[in-house]
Amino acid sequence: MANTLDTSKRDHTINLGAGPSSLPTSVLLEAAQGILDFEGTGMGLIELSHRSKTFQKLMDKTEADLRALLNVPDSHAVLFLQGGGTEQFSATALNLLAAHAVKNPDYFKSNGNKGPPCDYAVTGSWTAKAVKEAARLGATTNVALDARKVEGANGKFGSIPPVSEWKLSPIQSKPAMLYYCDNETVDGVEFPNPGFPIDQLPEEYRKQVPLVADCSSNILSRPIDVAAHAIVFFGAQKNVGPSGTAVAIVRKDLIVDPDQGVP
């Protein structure tokens, strides 16, 4: 492949775009070969049946490698999805509300047909869009933190106050989730190392409320405690692969059948 494809200009091109990241030329050449003839099958990867043993072997290895890199426990499923990271704005809200309804079948009736609160830590434009999408879908959203409104912010994102200053929903209200974005690229706001301060959450809240992390821009750049999260999702294009693909790592007990008593 290296003899038939012109890669000379790639050596002099620097991609500083905030969207899809550059991939190594060697990776692209291997991918190009795989599209023509995947592992000697005589068929391109995009021509293979997704039910075939050859394709399943590839997916199994991909999942195993990701599990090893992120130390994903057996309690969590790894889902490879379409739509990019922004599709997860709605998917996380809908699925966690469904899981909440299955586990708390009398919640709606006992709360005047009002759903449980969904807490959001809004530290930049991505979480602002996520909470807006959840509200559009009818979720009862609670902005536990709007970093634009903290003292000295002057209406702009830029700092993250300690969790003790957030307005988390009371544990008695059985929140469906706490959602945050680990690194807000547009606004240049990232939770300082070692990441989201899980230990600052009230103990009962930490134990009972599913924690959701959007790690689209910094996944695999530093450790994350996957086991402490209900969902960790990310678009692949920043650090992992091409755009158009997303990965969601989901605690298995939160994957429910929507026909099981969801109002």
C-alpha atoms as an extended CHARMM CRD file, in Angstrom:
* protein
*
       263  EXT
         1         1  MET       CA              0.0000000000        0.0000000000        0.0000000000  PROA      1               0.0000000000
         2         2  ALA       CA              2.8430000000        2.4020000000        0.7800000000  PROA      2               0.0000000000
         3         3  ASN       CA              3.9950000000        2.1430000000       -2.8670000000  PROA      3               0.0000000000
         4         4  THR       CA              0.5930000000        2.9660000000       -4.3510000000  PROA      4               0.0000000000
         5         5  LEU       CA             -0.6340000000        5.7560000000       -2.0810000000  PROA      5               0.0000000000
         6         6  ASP       CA              0.9740000000        9.1970000000       -1.9860000000  PROA      6               0.0000000000
         7         7  THR       CA              1.5950000000       10.1120000000        1.6500000000  PROA      7               0.0000000000
         8         8  SER       CA              4.3280000000       12.6940000000        1.0460000000  PROA      8               0.0000000000
         9         9  LYS       CA              2.2330000000       15.7150000000        2.0050000000  PROA      9               0.0000000000
        10        10  ARG       CA              1.2610000000       14.2030000000        5.3580000000  PROA      10              0.0000000000
        11        11  ASP       CA              4.7810000000       14.7130000000        6.7010000000  PROA      11              0.0000000000
        12        12  HSD       CA              4.3950000000       18.4780000000        6.3020000000  PROA      12              0.0000000000
        13        13  THR       CA              0.8130000000       18.8520000000        7.5130000000  PROA      13              0.0000000000
        14        14  ILE       CA              0.0380000000       19.7540000000       11.1080000000  PROA      14              0.0000000000
        15        15  ASN       CA             -3.5840000000       19.4210000000       12.2100000000  PROA      15              0.0000000000
        16        16  LEU       CA             -4.4510000000       21.8620000000       14.9980000000  PROA      16              0.0000000000
        17        17  GLY       CA             -8.1930000000       21.5240000000       14.5040000000  PROA      17              0.0000000000
        18        18  ALA       CA            -10.4240000000       20.9900000000       17.5140000000  PROA      18              0.0000000000
        19        19  GLY       CA            -12.4010000000       18.3230000000       15.6930000000  PROA      19              0.0000000000
        20        20  PRO       CA            -11.0950000000       14.9740000000       14.4210000000  PROA      20              0.0000000000
        21        21  SER       CA             -7.4880000000       14.4500000000       15.4370000000  PROA      21              0.0000000000
        22        22  SER       CA             -4.6820000000       13.2630000000       13.1920000000  PROA      22              0.0000000000
        23        23  LEU       CA             -4.0370000000        9.5440000000       12.9590000000  PROA      23              0.0000000000
        24        24  PRO       CA             -0.5880000000        8.0310000000       12.3230000000  PROA      24              0.0000000000
        25        25  THR       CA              0.0920000000        7.4020000000        8.6470000000  PROA      25              0.0000000000
        26        26  SER       CA              0.9540000000        3.7710000000        9.4110000000  PROA      26              0.0000000000
        27        27  VAL       CA             -2.4880000000        3.2960000000       10.9680000000  PROA      27              0.0000000000
        28        28  LEU       CA             -4.2390000000        4.8150000000        7.9590000000  PROA      28              0.0000000000
        29        29  LEU       CA             -2.2480000000        2.6230000000        5.5650000000  PROA      29              0.0000000000
        30        30  GLU       CA             -3.1750000000       -0.4850000000        7.5310000000  PROA      30              0.0000000000
        31        31  ALA       CA             -6.8080000000        0.6260000000        7.5360000000  PROA      31              0.0000000000
        32        32  ALA       CA             -6.6580000000        1.2160000000        3.7790000000  PROA      32              0.0000000000
        33        33  GLN       CA             -5.3080000000       -2.2950000000        3.2790000000  PROA      33              0.0000000000
        34        34  GLY       CA             -8.0720000000       -3.6630000000        5.4840000000  PROA      34              0.0000000000
        35        35  ILE       CA            -10.7250000000       -1.9450000000        3.3980000000  PROA      35              0.0000000000
        36        36  LEU       CA             -9.3490000000       -3.7060000000        0.3050000000  PROA      36              0.0000000000
        37        37  ASP       CA             -8.5120000000       -7.0870000000        1.8340000000  PROA      37              0.0000000000
        38        38  PHE       CA             -8.9630000000       -7.6890000000        5.5470000000  PROA      38              0.0000000000
        39        39  GLU       CA             -6.4890000000      -10.2280000000        6.9190000000  PROA      39              0.0000000000
        40        40  GLY       CA             -6.3360000000      -12.2350000000        3.7060000000  PROA      40              0.0000000000
        41        41  THR       CA            -10.0730000000      -12.8590000000        3.4520000000  PROA      41              0.0000000000
        42        42  GLY       CA            -10.2270000000      -11.3910000000       -0.0460000000  PROA      42              0.0000000000
        43        43  MET       CA            -12.9200000000       -9.0070000000        1.1960000000  PROA      43              0.0000000000
        44        44  GLY       CA            -12.7150000000       -5.5310000000        2.6210000000  PROA      44              0.0000000000
        45        45  LEU       CA            -13.6030000000       -4.9630000000        6.2600000000  PROA      45              0.0000000000
        46        46  ILE       CA            -16.6160000000       -2.8450000000        5.2990000000  PROA      46              0.0000000000
        47        47  GLU       CA            -17.8310000000       -5.7150000000        3.0900000000  PROA      47              0.0000000000
        48        48  LEU       CA            -17.7390000000       -8.3610000000        5.8110000000  PROA      48              0.0000000000
        49        49  SER       CA            -20.8970000000       -9.4090000000        7.5950000000  PROA      49              0.0000000000
        50        50  HSD       CA            -21.1150000000       -7.9120000000       11.0590000000  PROA      50              0.0000000000
        51        51  ARG       CA            -22.2680000000      -11.3660000000       12.1820000000  PROA      51              0.0000000000
        52        52  SER       CA            -19.2020000000      -13.1410000000       10.7900000000  PROA      52              0.0000000000
        53        53  LYS       CA            -16.5880000000      -14.7410000000       13.0370000000  PROA      53              0.0000000000
        54        54  THR       CA            -13.8850000000      -12.6040000000       11.4230000000  PROA      54              0.0000000000
        55        55  PHE       CA            -15.6240000000       -9.3510000000       12.2830000000  PROA      55              0.0000000000
        56        56  GLN       CA            -16.6020000000      -10.5490000000       15.7630000000  PROA      56              0.0000000000
        57        57  LYS       CA            -12.9730000000      -11.4570000000       16.4390000000  PROA      57              0.0000000000
        58        58  LEU       CA            -11.9660000000       -7.8870000000       15.5730000000  PROA      58              0.0000000000
        59        59  MET       CA            -14.6250000000       -6.4110000000       17.8710000000  PROA      59              0.0000000000
        60        60  ASP       CA            -13.6850000000       -8.7620000000       20.7040000000  PROA      60              0.0000000000
        61        61  LYS       CA            -10.0400000000       -7.7110000000       20.4820000000  PROA      61              0.0000000000
        62        62  THR       CA            -10.9700000000       -4.0280000000       20.2940000000  PROA      62              0.0000000000
        63        63  GLU       CA            -13.0900000000       -4.3390000000       23.4250000000  PROA      63              0.0000000000
        64        64  ALA       CA            -10.4400000000       -6.3590000000       25.2580000000  PROA      64              0.0000000000
        65        65  ASP       CA             -7.7630000000       -3.7740000000       24.4570000000  PROA      65              0.0000000000
        66        66  LEU       CA             -9.9720000000       -0.9040000000       25.6490000000  PROA      66              0.0000000000
        67        67  ARG       CA            -10.8760000000       -2.7630000000       28.8350000000  PROA      67              0.0000000000
        68        68  ALA       CA             -7.1950000000       -3.3130000000       29.5690000000  PROA      68              0.0000000000
        69        69  LEU       CA             -6.2410000000        0.3180000000       28.9150000000  PROA      69              0.0000000000
        70        70  LEU       CA             -9.0450000000        1.7620000000       31.0630000000  PROA      70              0.0000000000
        71        71  ASN       CA             -9.2400000000       -1.0620000000       33.6130000000  PROA      71              0.0000000000
        72        72  VAL       CA            -12.9330000000       -1.5760000000       32.8640000000  PROA      72              0.0000000000
        73        73  PRO       CA            -14.4560000000       -4.0180000000       35.3870000000  PROA      73              0.0000000000
        74        74  ASP       CA            -16.7170000000       -6.9280000000       34.4510000000  PROA      74              0.0000000000
        75        75  SER       CA            -19.6110000000       -5.0190000000       36.0300000000  PROA      75              0.0000000000
        76        76  HSD       CA            -19.6060000000       -2.6750000000       33.0250000000  PROA      76              0.0000000000
        77        77  ALA       CA            -20.5030000000       -3.2780000000       29.3790000000  PROA      77              0.0000000000
        78        78  VAL       CA            -18.5880000000       -1.6360000000       26.5300000000  PROA      78              0.0000000000
        79        79  LEU       CA            -20.8400000000       -0.3750000000       23.7400000000  PROA      79              0.0000000000
        80        80  PHE       CA            -19.5960000000        0.8200000000       20.3470000000  PROA      80              0.0000000000
        81        81  LEU       CA            -22.1650000000        3.2470000000       18.9830000000  PROA      81              0.0000000000
        82        82  GLN       CA            -22.9700000000        5.5500000000       16.0960000000  PROA      82              0.0000000000
        83        83  GLY       CA            -23.6890000000        9.2480000000       16.2820000000  PROA      83              0.0000000000
        84        84  GLY       CA            -20.7020000000       10.6660000000       18.1080000000  PROA      84              0.0000000000
        85        85  GLY       CA            -20.6020000000       11.9720000000       21.6630000000  PROA      85              0.0000000000
        86        86  THR       CA            -23.4530000000       14.4750000000       21.3680000000  PROA      86              0.0000000000
        87        87  GLU       CA            -25.9580000000       11.6910000000       20.7680000000  PROA      87              0.0000000000
        88        88  GLN       CA            -25.2020000000       10.5500000000       24.3060000000  PROA      88              0.0000000000
        89        89  PHE       CA            -26.7060000000       13.7790000000       25.6650000000  PROA      89              0.0000000000
        90        90  SER       CA            -30.1380000000       12.2640000000       25.0870000000  PROA      90              0.0000000000
        91        91  ALA       CA            -29.1390000000        8.6090000000       25.4290000000  PROA      91              0.0000000000
        92        92  THR       CA            -27.7930000000        8.9960000000       28.9640000000  PROA      92              0.0000000000
        93        93  ALA       CA            -30.8560000000       10.8710000000       30.1850000000  PROA      93              0.0000000000
        94        94  LEU       CA            -33.3760000000        8.5230000000       28.5630000000  PROA      94              0.0000000000
        95        95  ASN       CA            -31.6600000000        5.3230000000       29.6380000000  PROA      95              0.0000000000
        96        96  LEU       CA            -30.9430000000        6.3430000000       33.2150000000  PROA      96              0.0000000000
        97        97  LEU       CA            -34.4920000000        7.6150000000       33.6490000000  PROA      97              0.0000000000
        98        98  ALA       CA            -35.7170000000        4.2570000000       32.3340000000  PROA      98              0.0000000000
        99        99  ALA       CA            -33.4520000000        2.4040000000       34.7790000000  PROA      99              0.0000000000
       100       100  HSD       CA            -34.6920000000        4.6230000000       37.6070000000  PROA      100             0.0000000000
       101       101  ALA       CA            -38.3260000000        3.9100000000       36.6800000000  PROA      101             0.0000000000
       102       102  VAL       CA            -37.7690000000        0.1530000000       36.6260000000  PROA      102             0.0000000000
       103       103  LYS       CA            -36.0590000000        0.2100000000       40.0190000000  PROA      103             0.0000000000
       104       104  ASN       CA            -38.5530000000        2.6750000000       41.5270000000  PROA      104             0.0000000000
       105       105  PRO       CA            -41.9030000000        1.7460000000       39.9190000000  PROA      105             0.0000000000
       106       106  ASP       CA            -43.9990000000        3.8960000000       42.2790000000  PROA      106             0.0000000000
       107       107  TYR       CA            -41.8660000000        7.0290000000       42.0090000000  PROA      107             0.0000000000
       108       108  PHE       CA            -43.9820000000        8.8770000000       39.4370000000  PROA      108             0.0000000000
       109       109  LYS       CA            -47.2870000000        8.2580000000       41.2080000000  PROA      109             0.0000000000
       110       110  SER       CA            -45.9320000000        9.2500000000       44.5990000000  PROA      110             0.0000000000
       111       111  ASN       CA            -44.3850000000       12.4360000000       43.1700000000  PROA      111             0.0000000000
       112       112  GLY       CA            -47.3220000000       13.8070000000       41.2140000000  PROA      112             0.0000000000
       113       113  ASN       CA            -46.2080000000       12.2040000000       37.9280000000  PROA      113             0.0000000000
       114       114  LYS       CA            -42.9800000000       14.1670000000       38.1170000000  PROA      114             0.0000000000
       115       115  GLY       CA            -39.7470000000       12.4010000000       37.2990000000  PROA      115             0.0000000000
       116       116  PRO       CA            -36.6440000000       12.2530000000       39.4810000000  PROA      116             0.0000000000
       117       117  PRO       CA            -34.1030000000       15.0790000000       39.2890000000  PROA      117             0.0000000000
       118       118  CYS       CA            -31.1550000000       14.7860000000       36.9470000000  PROA      118             0.0000000000
       119       119  ASP       CA            -28.2250000000       16.7440000000       38.3680000000  PROA      119             0.0000000000
       120       120  TYR       CA            -25.8040000000       18.5180000000       36.0350000000  PROA      120             0.0000000000
       121       121  ALA       CA            -22.4840000000       20.2000000000       36.7480000000  PROA      121             0.0000000000
       122       122  VAL       CA            -22.3430000000       22.7990000000       33.9790000000  PROA      122             0.0000000000
       123       123  THR       CA            -18.7030000000       23.7900000000       33.5670000000  PROA      123             0.0000000000
       124       124  GLY       CA            -18.7010000000       24.6340000000       29.8540000000  PROA      124             0.0000000000
       125       125  SER       CA            -20.6230000000       24.6630000000       26.6020000000  PROA      125             0.0000000000
       126       126  TRP       CA            -20.8560000000       20.8680000000       26.2610000000  PROA      126             0.0000000000
       127       127  THR       CA            -22.5820000000       20.3280000000       29.5970000000  PROA      127             0.0000000000
       128       128  ALA       CA            -24.7580000000       23.3760000000       28.8800000000  PROA      128             0.0000000000
       129       129  LYS       CA            -25.9200000000       21.6310000000       25.7040000000  PROA      129             0.0000000000
       130       130  ALA       CA            -26.3800000000       18.3180000000       27.5150000000  PROA      130             0.0000000000
       131       131  VAL       CA            -28.6780000000       19.7410000000       30.1930000000  PROA      131             0.0000000000
       132       132  LYS       CA            -30.6390000000       21.6460000000       27.5490000000  PROA      132             0.0000000000
       133       133  GLU       CA            -31.2010000000       18.4120000000       25.6220000000  PROA      133             0.0000000000
       134       134  ALA       CA            -32.3360000000       16.5430000000       28.7420000000  PROA      134             0.0000000000
       135       135  ALA       CA            -34.8050000000       19.3180000000       29.5520000000  PROA      135             0.0000000000
       136       136  ARG       CA            -36.1120000000       19.2350000000       25.9790000000  PROA      136             0.0000000000
       137       137  LEU       CA            -36.8690000000       15.5410000000       26.4380000000  PROA      137             0.0000000000
       138       138  GLY       CA            -38.8910000000       16.2990000000       29.5570000000  PROA      138             0.0000000000
       139       139  ALA       CA            -36.3690000000       15.3880000000       32.2330000000  PROA      139             0.0000000000
       140       140  THR       CA            -36.5010000000       17.2190000000       35.5540000000  PROA      140             0.0000000000
       141       141  THR       CA            -33.1040000000       18.8700000000       35.3640000000  PROA      141             0.0000000000
       142       142  ASN       CA            -31.2730000000       20.4260000000       38.2810000000  PROA      142             0.0000000000
       143       143  VAL       CA            -28.2270000000       22.5430000000       37.4880000000  PROA      143             0.0000000000
       144       144  ALA       CA            -26.2100000000       21.7100000000       40.5810000000  PROA      144             0.0000000000
       145       145  LEU       CA            -23.4240000000       23.9420000000       39.3270000000  PROA      145             0.0000000000
       146       146  ASP       CA            -23.3760000000       26.6940000000       36.7220000000  PROA      146             0.0000000000
       147       147  ALA       CA            -19.7510000000       27.7820000000       36.6740000000  PROA      147             0.0000000000
       148       148  ARG       CA            -20.7060000000       31.0300000000       34.9250000000  PROA      148             0.0000000000
       149       149  LYS       CA            -22.5100000000       32.1530000000       38.0680000000  PROA      149             0.0000000000
       150       150  VAL       CA            -19.7860000000       31.5910000000       40.6460000000  PROA      150             0.0000000000
       151       151  GLU       CA            -18.1780000000       34.5920000000       42.2780000000  PROA      151             0.0000000000
       152       152  GLY       CA            -15.7240000000       36.3180000000       39.9780000000  PROA      152             0.0000000000
       153       153  ALA       CA            -16.7690000000       34.3930000000       36.8510000000  PROA      153             0.0000000000
       154       154  ASN       CA            -18.4400000000       37.4220000000       35.2510000000  PROA      154             0.0000000000
       155       155  GLY       CA            -20.8100000000       35.1900000000       33.3320000000  PROA      155             0.0000000000
       156       156  LYS       CA            -18.0330000000       33.1450000000       31.7430000000  PROA      156             0.0000000000
       157       157  PHE       CA            -16.8050000000       29.5980000000       32.2070000000  PROA      157             0.0000000000
       158       158  GLY       CA            -13.3310000000       29.2490000000       33.6280000000  PROA      158             0.0000000000
       159       159  SER       CA            -13.1960000000       27.7800000000       37.1240000000  PROA      159             0.0000000000
       160       160  ILE       CA            -14.7700000000       24.9190000000       39.0520000000  PROA      160             0.0000000000
       161       161  PRO       CA            -15.6960000000       25.5660000000       42.6910000000  PROA      161             0.0000000000
       162       162  PRO       CA            -15.5120000000       22.7430000000       45.2650000000  PROA      162             0.0000000000
       163       163  VAL       CA            -18.4130000000       20.3010000000       45.4050000000  PROA      163             0.0000000000
       164       164  SER       CA            -19.3980000000       21.7110000000       48.8000000000  PROA      164             0.0000000000
       165       165  GLU       CA            -20.6620000000       24.8020000000       46.9540000000  PROA      165             0.0000000000
       166       166  TRP       CA            -22.7960000000       22.8450000000       44.4770000000  PROA      166             0.0000000000
       167       167  LYS       CA            -26.5640000000       22.5420000000       44.8570000000  PROA      167             0.0000000000
       168       168  LEU       CA            -26.9730000000       18.7910000000       44.5610000000  PROA      168             0.0000000000
       169       169  SER       CA            -30.4750000000       17.3540000000       44.7520000000  PROA      169             0.0000000000
       170       170  PRO       CA            -31.4010000000       15.9210000000       48.1730000000  PROA      170             0.0000000000
       171       171  ILE       CA            -30.7130000000       12.2090000000       48.3600000000  PROA      171             0.0000000000
       172       172  GLN       CA            -34.3370000000       11.7210000000       49.4730000000  PROA      172             0.0000000000
       173       173  SER       CA            -35.4480000000       12.8090000000       45.9910000000  PROA      173             0.0000000000
       174       174  LYS       CA            -33.5750000000        9.8330000000       44.4920000000  PROA      174             0.0000000000
       175       175  PRO       CA            -31.7050000000       11.6430000000       41.6930000000  PROA      175             0.0000000000
       176       176  ALA       CA            -31.4060000000        9.6700000000       38.4700000000  PROA      176             0.0000000000
       177       177  MET       CA            -27.8400000000       10.8300000000       37.8110000000  PROA      177             0.0000000000
       178       178  LEU       CA            -25.0880000000       13.3890000000       38.2340000000  PROA      178             0.0000000000
       179       179  TYR       CA            -23.6320000000       14.3950000000       34.8670000000  PROA      179             0.0000000000
       180       180  TYR       CA            -20.3530000000       16.1730000000       34.1830000000  PROA      180             0.0000000000
       181       181  CYS       CA            -17.8380000000       16.7290000000       31.3810000000  PROA      181             0.0000000000
       182       182  ASP       CA            -14.2640000000       15.9720000000       32.4040000000  PROA      182             0.0000000000
       183       183  ASN       CA            -12.7270000000       18.4180000000       29.9360000000  PROA      183             0.0000000000
       184       184  GLU       CA            -14.6360000000       21.2830000000       28.3260000000  PROA      184             0.0000000000
       185       185  THR       CA            -12.5140000000       21.9510000000       25.2490000000  PROA      185             0.0000000000
       186       186  VAL       CA            -14.4000000000       24.9920000000       23.9440000000  PROA      186             0.0000000000
       187       187  ASP       CA            -13.9970000000       26.8480000000       27.2290000000  PROA      187             0.0000000000
       188       188  GLY       CA            -10.6650000000       25.3820000000       28.3060000000  PROA      188             0.0000000000
       189       189  VAL       CA            -11.9560000000       23.9690000000       31.5920000000  PROA      189             0.0000000000
       190       190  GLU       CA            -10.7690000000       20.5740000000       32.8150000000  PROA      190             0.0000000000
       191       191  PHE       CA            -11.2030000000       19.0040000000       36.2260000000  PROA      191             0.0000000000
       192       192  PRO       CA             -7.7020000000       19.1440000000       37.7590000000  PROA      192             0.0000000000
       193       193  ASN       CA             -5.7600000000       15.9290000000       38.2430000000  PROA      193             0.0000000000
       194       194  PRO       CA             -6.6730000000       13.3210000000       39.2570000000  PROA      194             0.0000000000
       195       195  GLY       CA            -10.0360000000       14.2600000000       37.7070000000  PROA      195             0.0000000000
       196       196  PHE       CA            -13.5740000000       14.6450000000       39.0050000000  PROA      196             0.0000000000
       197       197  PRO       CA            -13.4980000000       14.9250000000       42.8340000000  PROA      197             0.0000000000
       198       198  ILE       CA            -15.6660000000       11.8910000000       43.5860000000  PROA      198             0.0000000000
       199       199  ASP       CA            -14.4590000000       11.8550000000       47.1800000000  PROA      199             0.0000000000
       200       200  GLN       CA            -15.9880000000       15.3170000000       47.7320000000  PROA      200             0.0000000000
       201       201  LEU       CA            -19.5190000000       14.0560000000       47.0910000000  PROA      201             0.0000000000
       202       202  PRO       CA            -21.6140000000       13.2950000000       50.1970000000  PROA      202             0.0000000000
       203       203  GLU       CA            -21.1890000000        9.6250000000       51.0660000000  PROA      203             0.0000000000
       204       204  GLU       CA            -24.8070000000        8.5470000000       50.5530000000  PROA      204             0.0000000000
       205       205  TYR       CA            -25.0690000000       10.5780000000       47.3670000000  PROA      205             0.0000000000
       206       206  ARG       CA            -21.9060000000        8.9520000000       46.0540000000  PROA      206             0.0000000000
       207       207  LYS       CA            -23.2490000000        5.4850000000       46.8300000000  PROA      207             0.0000000000
       208       208  GLN       CA            -26.7320000000        5.9280000000       45.4020000000  PROA      208             0.0000000000
       209       209  VAL       CA            -26.6160000000        8.4030000000       42.5050000000  PROA      209             0.0000000000
       210       210  PRO       CA            -25.2920000000        7.1760000000       39.1280000000  PROA      210             0.0000000000
       211       211  LEU       CA            -22.3110000000        9.2430000000       38.0000000000  PROA      211             0.0000000000
       212       212  VAL       CA            -22.0160000000       10.0510000000       34.2780000000  PROA      212             0.0000000000
       213       213  ALA       CA            -18.8420000000       11.3710000000       32.6350000000  PROA      213             0.0000000000
       214       214  ASP       CA            -18.3930000000       12.8300000000       29.1680000000  PROA      214             0.0000000000
       215       215  CYS       CA            -14.7110000000       12.1660000000       28.4720000000  PROA      215             0.0000000000
       216       216  SER       CA            -14.7590000000       12.8530000000       24.7440000000  PROA      216             0.0000000000
       217       217  SER       CA            -11.7280000000       15.1230000000       24.6780000000  PROA      217             0.0000000000
       218       218  ASN       CA             -9.3980000000       13.5790000000       27.2500000000  PROA      218             0.0000000000
       219       219  ILE       CA            -10.1350000000        9.8520000000       27.3100000000  PROA      219             0.0000000000
       220       220  LEU       CA             -6.9610000000        7.7510000000       27.5900000000  PROA      220             0.0000000000
       221       221  SER       CA             -4.9170000000       10.8500000000       28.4050000000  PROA      221             0.0000000000
       222       222  ARG       CA             -5.0670000000       10.1590000000       32.1460000000  PROA      222             0.0000000000
       223       223  PRO       CA             -6.5510000000        7.5010000000       34.4430000000  PROA      223             0.0000000000
       224       224  ILE       CA            -10.2640000000        7.4920000000       35.2760000000  PROA      224             0.0000000000
       225       225  ASP       CA            -11.9830000000        5.3440000000       37.9010000000  PROA      225             0.0000000000
       226       226  VAL       CA            -14.4510000000        3.6100000000       35.6020000000  PROA      226             0.0000000000
       227       227  ALA       CA            -15.7840000000        1.4320000000       38.4180000000  PROA      227             0.0000000000
       228       228  ALA       CA            -16.9550000000        4.5330000000       40.2980000000  PROA      228             0.0000000000
       229       229  HSD       CA            -19.0540000000        5.6550000000       37.3270000000  PROA      229             0.0000000000
       230       230  ALA       CA            -22.3940000000        4.4710000000       36.0150000000  PROA      230             0.0000000000
       231       231  ILE       CA            -21.5310000000        5.6560000000       32.5020000000  PROA      231             0.0000000000
       232       232  VAL       CA            -18.3370000000        6.8830000000       30.8790000000  PROA      232             0.0000000000
       233       233  PHE       CA            -18.8000000000        7.8860000000       27.2590000000  PROA      233             0.0000000000
       234       234  PHE       CA            -16.6910000000        9.5360000000       24.6140000000  PROA      234             0.0000000000
       235       235  GLY       CA            -16.5990000000       10.3450000000       20.9320000000  PROA      235             0.0000000000
       236       236  ALA       CA            -13.7120000000        8.4900000000       19.3180000000  PROA      236             0.0000000000
       237       237  GLN       CA            -12.3770000000       11.3080000000       17.1600000000  PROA      237             0.0000000000
       238       238  LYS       CA            -10.2520000000       13.1540000000       19.7140000000  PROA      238             0.0000000000
       239       239  ASN       CA             -7.9700000000       10.4630000000       21.0910000000  PROA      239             0.0000000000
       240       240  VAL       CA             -9.0640000000        7.0650000000       19.8060000000  PROA      240             0.0000000000
       241       241  GLY       CA            -10.0340000000        6.9700000000       16.1370000000  PROA      241             0.0000000000
       242       242  PRO       CA            -12.1660000000        8.4640000000       13.3670000000  PROA      242             0.0000000000
       243       243  SER       CA            -15.2000000000       10.6820000000       13.8590000000  PROA      243             0.0000000000
       244       244  GLY       CA            -18.7310000000        9.3100000000       13.7930000000  PROA      244             0.0000000000
       245       245  THR       CA            -18.1540000000        6.6510000000       16.4310000000  PROA      245             0.0000000000
       246       246  ALA       CA            -18.8010000000        6.8070000000       20.1540000000  PROA      246             0.0000000000
       247       247  VAL       CA            -18.0680000000        4.4430000000       23.0120000000  PROA      247             0.0000000000
       248       248  ALA       CA            -20.2560000000        4.1280000000       26.0940000000  PROA      248             0.0000000000
       249       249  ILE       CA            -19.0630000000        2.1450000000       29.0940000000  PROA      249             0.0000000000
       250       250  VAL       CA            -22.2090000000        1.3610000000       31.0750000000  PROA      250             0.0000000000
       251       251  ARG       CA            -22.7970000000       -0.3830000000       34.3850000000  PROA      251             0.0000000000
       252       252  LYS       CA            -24.7290000000       -3.5070000000       33.4390000000  PROA      252             0.0000000000
       253       253  ASP       CA            -27.4070000000       -3.2160000000       36.1260000000  PROA      253             0.0000000000
       254       254  LEU       CA            -28.5040000000        0.0700000000       34.5250000000  PROA      254             0.0000000000
       255       255  ILE       CA            -29.2090000000       -1.5170000000       31.1410000000  PROA      255             0.0000000000
       256       256  VAL       CA            -32.9130000000       -2.2930000000       31.3730000000  PROA      256             0.0000000000
       257       257  ASP       CA            -35.7410000000       -3.3850000000       29.1210000000  PROA      257             0.0000000000
       258       258  PRO       CA            -37.8490000000       -0.2380000000       28.5330000000  PROA      258             0.0000000000
       259       259  ASP       CA            -40.9850000000       -2.3950000000       28.5890000000  PROA      259             0.0000000000
       260       260  GLN       CA            -40.3620000000       -3.3230000000       32.2270000000  PROA      260             0.0000000000
       261       261  GLY       CA            -42.6630000000       -0.8550000000       33.8910000000  PROA      261             0.0000000000
       262       262  VAL       CA            -41.3380000000        2.3850000000       32.4100000000  PROA      262             0.0000000000
       263       263  PRO       CA            -44.1580000000        4.9940000000       32.5790000000  PROA      263             0.0000000000
